[in-house]
XYZ file of C-alpha atoms in Angstrom:
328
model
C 0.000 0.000 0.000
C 1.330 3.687 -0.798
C 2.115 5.688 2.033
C 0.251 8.587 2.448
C 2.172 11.916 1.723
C 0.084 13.398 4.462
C 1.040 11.245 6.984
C 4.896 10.420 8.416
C 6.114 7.457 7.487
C 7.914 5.086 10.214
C 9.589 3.014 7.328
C 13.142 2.622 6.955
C 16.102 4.662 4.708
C 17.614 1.713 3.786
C 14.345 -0.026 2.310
C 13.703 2.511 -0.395
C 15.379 1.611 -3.884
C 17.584 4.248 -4.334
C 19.660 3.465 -1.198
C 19.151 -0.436 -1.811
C 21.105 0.008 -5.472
C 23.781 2.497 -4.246
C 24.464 0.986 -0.493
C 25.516 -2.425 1.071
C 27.431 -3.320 3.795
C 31.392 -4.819 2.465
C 30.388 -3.603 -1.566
C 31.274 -0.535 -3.881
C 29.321 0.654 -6.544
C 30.052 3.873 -9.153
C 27.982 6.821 -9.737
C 28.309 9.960 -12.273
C 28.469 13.438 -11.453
C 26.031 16.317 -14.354
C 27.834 16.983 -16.440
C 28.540 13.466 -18.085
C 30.649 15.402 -20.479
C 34.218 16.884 -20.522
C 35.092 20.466 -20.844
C 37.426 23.222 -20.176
C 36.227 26.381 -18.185
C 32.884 26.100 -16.149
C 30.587 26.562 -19.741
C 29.314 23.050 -20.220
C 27.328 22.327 -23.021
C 24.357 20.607 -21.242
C 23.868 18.367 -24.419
C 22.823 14.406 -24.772
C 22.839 14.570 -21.119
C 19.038 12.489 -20.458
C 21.201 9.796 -23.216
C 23.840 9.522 -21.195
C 21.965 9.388 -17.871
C 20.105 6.916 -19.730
C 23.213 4.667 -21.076
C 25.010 5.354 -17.169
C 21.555 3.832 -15.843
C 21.333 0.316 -18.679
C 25.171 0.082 -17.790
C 25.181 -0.562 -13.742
C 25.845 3.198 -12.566
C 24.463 2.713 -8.766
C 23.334 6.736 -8.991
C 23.383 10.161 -10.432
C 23.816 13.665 -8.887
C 23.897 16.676 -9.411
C 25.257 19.829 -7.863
C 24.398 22.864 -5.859
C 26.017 25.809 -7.341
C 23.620 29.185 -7.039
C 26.107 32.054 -8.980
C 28.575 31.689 -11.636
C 31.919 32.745 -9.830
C 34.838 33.289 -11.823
C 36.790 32.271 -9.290
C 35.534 29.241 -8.807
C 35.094 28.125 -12.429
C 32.446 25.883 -11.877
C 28.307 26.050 -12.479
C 27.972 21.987 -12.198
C 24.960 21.542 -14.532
C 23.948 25.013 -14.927
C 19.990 24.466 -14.219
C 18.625 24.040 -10.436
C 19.041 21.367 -8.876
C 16.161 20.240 -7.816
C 14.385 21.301 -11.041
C 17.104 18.930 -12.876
C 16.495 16.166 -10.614
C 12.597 16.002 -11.170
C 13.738 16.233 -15.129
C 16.446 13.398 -14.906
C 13.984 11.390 -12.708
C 11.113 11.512 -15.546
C 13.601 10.293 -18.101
C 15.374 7.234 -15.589
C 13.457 4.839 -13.902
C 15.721 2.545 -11.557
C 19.227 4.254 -11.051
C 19.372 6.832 -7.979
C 19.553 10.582 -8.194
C 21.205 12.762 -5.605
C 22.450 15.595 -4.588
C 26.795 16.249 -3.966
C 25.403 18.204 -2.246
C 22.515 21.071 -1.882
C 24.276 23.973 0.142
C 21.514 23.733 3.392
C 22.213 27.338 4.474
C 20.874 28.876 1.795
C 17.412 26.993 1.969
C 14.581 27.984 4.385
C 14.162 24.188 6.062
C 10.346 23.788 4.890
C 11.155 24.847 1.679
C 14.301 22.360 2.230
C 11.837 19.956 3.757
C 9.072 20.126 0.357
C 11.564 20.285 -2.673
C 13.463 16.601 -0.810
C 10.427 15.046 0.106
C 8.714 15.485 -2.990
C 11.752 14.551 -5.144
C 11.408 11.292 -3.243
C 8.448 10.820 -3.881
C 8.119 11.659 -7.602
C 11.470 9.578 -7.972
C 9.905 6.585 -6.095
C 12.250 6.640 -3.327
C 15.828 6.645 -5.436
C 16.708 10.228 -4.313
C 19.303 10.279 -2.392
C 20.212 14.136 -0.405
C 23.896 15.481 0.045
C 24.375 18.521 2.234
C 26.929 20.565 2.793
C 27.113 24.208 4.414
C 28.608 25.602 1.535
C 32.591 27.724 1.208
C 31.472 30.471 -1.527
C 32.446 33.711 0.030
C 30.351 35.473 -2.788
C 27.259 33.321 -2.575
C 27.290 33.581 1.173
C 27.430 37.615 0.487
C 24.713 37.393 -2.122
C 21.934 35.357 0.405
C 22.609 37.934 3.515
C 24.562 35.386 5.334
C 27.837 35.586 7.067
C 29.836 32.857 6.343
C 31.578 31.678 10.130
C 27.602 31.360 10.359
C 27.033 28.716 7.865
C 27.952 25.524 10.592
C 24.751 26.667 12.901
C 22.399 27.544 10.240
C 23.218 23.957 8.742
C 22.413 21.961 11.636
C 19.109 23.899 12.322
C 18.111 23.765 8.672
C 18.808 19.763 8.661
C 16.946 19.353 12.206
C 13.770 21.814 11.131
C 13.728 19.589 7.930
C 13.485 16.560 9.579
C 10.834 17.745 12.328
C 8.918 18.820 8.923
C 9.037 15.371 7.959
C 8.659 13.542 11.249
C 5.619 15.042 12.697
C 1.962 16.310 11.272
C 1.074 19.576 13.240
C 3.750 19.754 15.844
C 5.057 22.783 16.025
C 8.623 24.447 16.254
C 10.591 27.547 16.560
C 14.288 28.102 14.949
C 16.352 31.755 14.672
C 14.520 31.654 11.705
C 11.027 31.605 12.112
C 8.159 29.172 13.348
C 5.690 26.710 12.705
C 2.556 27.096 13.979
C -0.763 25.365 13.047
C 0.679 23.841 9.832
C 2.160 21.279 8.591
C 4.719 20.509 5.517
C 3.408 18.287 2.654
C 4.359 15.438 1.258
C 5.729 13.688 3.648
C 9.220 11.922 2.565
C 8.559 7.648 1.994
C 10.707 6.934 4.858
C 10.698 8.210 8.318
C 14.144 10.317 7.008
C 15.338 11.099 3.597
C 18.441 9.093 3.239
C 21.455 11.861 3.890
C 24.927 11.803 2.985
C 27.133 14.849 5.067
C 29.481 16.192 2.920
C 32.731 16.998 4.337
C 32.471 18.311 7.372
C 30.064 20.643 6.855
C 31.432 23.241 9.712
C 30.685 20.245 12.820
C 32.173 17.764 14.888
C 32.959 14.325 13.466
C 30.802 12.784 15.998
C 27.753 15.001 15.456
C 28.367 13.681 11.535
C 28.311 10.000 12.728
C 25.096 10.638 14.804
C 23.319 12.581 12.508
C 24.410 11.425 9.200
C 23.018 7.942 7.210
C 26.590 8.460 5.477
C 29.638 10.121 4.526
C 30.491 11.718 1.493
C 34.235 13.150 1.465
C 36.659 14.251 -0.545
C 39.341 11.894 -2.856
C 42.632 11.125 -0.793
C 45.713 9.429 -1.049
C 45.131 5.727 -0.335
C 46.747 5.478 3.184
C 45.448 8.901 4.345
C 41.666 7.940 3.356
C 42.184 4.522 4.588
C 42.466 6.240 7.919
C 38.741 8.353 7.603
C 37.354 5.227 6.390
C 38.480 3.616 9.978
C 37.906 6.714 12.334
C 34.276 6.816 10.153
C 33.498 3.338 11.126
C 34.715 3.831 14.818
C 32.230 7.153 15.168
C 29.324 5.172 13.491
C 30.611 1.827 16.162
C 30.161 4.585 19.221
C 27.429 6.720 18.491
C 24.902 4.590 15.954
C 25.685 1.015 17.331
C 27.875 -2.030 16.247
C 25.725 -3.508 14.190
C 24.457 -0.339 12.019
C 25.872 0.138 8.871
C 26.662 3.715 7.142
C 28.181 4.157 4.031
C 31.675 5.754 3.354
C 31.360 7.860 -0.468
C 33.910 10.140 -2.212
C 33.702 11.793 -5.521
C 36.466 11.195 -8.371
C 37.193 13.107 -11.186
C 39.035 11.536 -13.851
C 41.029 11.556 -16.822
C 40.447 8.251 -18.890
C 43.291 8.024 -21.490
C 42.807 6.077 -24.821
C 45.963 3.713 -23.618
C 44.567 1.274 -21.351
C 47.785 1.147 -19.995
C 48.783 4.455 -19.155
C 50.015 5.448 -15.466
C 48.266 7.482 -13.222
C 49.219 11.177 -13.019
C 47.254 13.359 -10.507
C 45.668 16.408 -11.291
C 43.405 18.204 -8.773
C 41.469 15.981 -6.720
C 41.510 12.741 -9.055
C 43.651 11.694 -12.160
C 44.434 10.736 -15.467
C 45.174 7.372 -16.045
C 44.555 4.505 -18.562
C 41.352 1.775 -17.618
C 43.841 -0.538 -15.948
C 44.994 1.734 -13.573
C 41.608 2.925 -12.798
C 40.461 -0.578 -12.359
C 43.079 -0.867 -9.814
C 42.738 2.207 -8.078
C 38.860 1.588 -7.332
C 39.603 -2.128 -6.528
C 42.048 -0.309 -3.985
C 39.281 2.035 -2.848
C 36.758 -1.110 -2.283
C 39.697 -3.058 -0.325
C 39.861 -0.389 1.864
C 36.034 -0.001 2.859
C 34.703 2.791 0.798
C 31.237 2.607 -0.172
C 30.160 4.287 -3.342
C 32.794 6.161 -5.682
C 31.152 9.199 -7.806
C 32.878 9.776 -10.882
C 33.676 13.244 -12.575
C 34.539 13.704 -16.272
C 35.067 17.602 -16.597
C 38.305 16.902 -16.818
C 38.538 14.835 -19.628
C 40.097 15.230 -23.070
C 38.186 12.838 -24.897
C 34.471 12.926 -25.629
C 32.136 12.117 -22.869
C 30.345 9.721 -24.935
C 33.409 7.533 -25.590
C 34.821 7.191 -21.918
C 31.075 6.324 -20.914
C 31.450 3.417 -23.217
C 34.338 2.277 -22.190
C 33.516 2.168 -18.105
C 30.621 0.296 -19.413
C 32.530 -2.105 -21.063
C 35.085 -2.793 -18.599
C 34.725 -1.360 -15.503
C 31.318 -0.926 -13.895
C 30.556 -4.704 -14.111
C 33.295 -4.899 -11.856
C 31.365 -2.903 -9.146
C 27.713 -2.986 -10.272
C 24.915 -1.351 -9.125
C 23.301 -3.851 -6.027
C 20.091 -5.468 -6.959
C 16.902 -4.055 -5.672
């Protein structure tokens, strides 16, 4: 039976689809960051995207996000997929019907929490469960200017906007007070399918590790060298261990960007935050990623110098059967 979307749910994160094909306990899967396509500058084309989401999905990508970026900053040099986020989620979830969509990561601070609390839960809902909801509190100096906020602010508004947002979807007609306003005598609609929307912390997101491991159904961090994130993936699983309980599982996720050279056997030379490398020494990093307990890598391609189209064929081919999307 459908839950109601008037009425909290008391069902489980972990039972809706999108977490099932992204998330299990000792297993890795891949997901794509918008754009699927490579390019220089922050001006991305935007085209044969809903193809490619479509091939990523047929081809055993676990999910698909997108990114929270309000203002084009030159100093950045970034606008992720150009179009709002949560418009181009409800747009990529019309044209996909089983792979996840999420967010790395909506920038809390700059949402008021029942707005936060409508656009998630009804994302979930029109997806069928396979959203998926990064957060993060944001470091854009200008953006920060632009909403009214000061910045050394953004850890406290974060928490409150996560906590509102979840009393939003907890409860029908309780009310609550924050800094920034209160709710009296209403109540936020639709209701999420689970009793929480599955949510990933990004970073730290201005608070304590053990606040992340308490409040968090995940992690997702930042790419590492091996040893170094081989040591968050063990203090992650320690803070879960003390503050969630021994036998509760939450996921460890990092993005990726990469480079995929034509030479399947080309080494591995950094670049900022990921690499270029041939397939082979992909295949080995990730199987060194998976060895080491991480969860769910999210791939980048902006960085590429060949077309889009052609390194999505390729991981196809030869490396995302080798850490599939989990059957729902």
């Amino acid at each position: 039976m459908q839950q109601s979307p008037f009425e909290p749910s008391v069902r489980s994160h972990t039972e809706l689809p999108g977490w099932r094909r992204v998330f299990a306990q000792g297993s890795m899967t891949l997901g794509l960051f918008f754009p699927i396509e490579s390019y220089r500058g922050d001006t991305p084309r935007m085209e044969h995207q809903v193809e490619r989401a479509q091939a990523a999905e047929r081809a055993g990508f676990a999910g698909l996000y997108v990114r929270d970026i309000l203002l084009r900053d030159p100093d950045f040099g970034d606008v992720g997929q150009i179009f709002d986020p949560w418009t181009y989620l409800a747009f990529i979830a019309g044209q996909t019907s089983e792979i996840a969509i999420g967010s790395g990561s909506i920038v809390a601070p700059f949402y008021h929490p029942l707005i936060l609390a409508k656009q998630a839960a009804s994302i979930d809902r029109l997806s069928g469960g396979r959203f998926i909801m990064g957060a993060a509190s944001g470091d854009r100096q200008r953006e920060f200017a632009a909403f009214g906020q000061q910045v050394q602010d953004r850890g406290a508004i974060f928490r409150e906007t996560i906590e509102v947002m979840r009393h939003a979807h907890a409860t029908s007609f309780r009310p609550t007070g924050w800094s920034g306003g209160a709710l009296m005598g209403g109540d936020v609609v639709p209701k999420p399918l689970a009793a929480e929307i599955p949510l990933l912390i990004t970073g730290t997101s201005q608070q304590a590790f053990d606040w992340i491991a308490r409040n968090g159904h995940g992690w997702l961090t930042y790419p590492r060298a091996l040893r170094e994130q081989k040591f968050k993936v063990a203090q992650w699983r320690e803070a879960v261990r003390r503050h969630a309980g021994e036998d509760v599982f939450k996921p460890f996720a990092q993005s990726l960007p990469v480079d995929l050279l034509d030479d399947p056997g080309a080494p591995a030379t950094p670049m900022k935050f990921g690499f270029s490398l041939g397939r082979n020494k992909l295949l080995e990093l990730l199987g060194s990623l998976s060895s080491i307990g991480v969860n769910h890598v999210i791939l980048g391609l902006k960085a590429g110098r060949r077309p889009a189209s052609d390194v999505l064929e390729e991981l196809a081919e030869h490396v995302v059967p080798r850490f599939p999307a989990l059957q729902v």
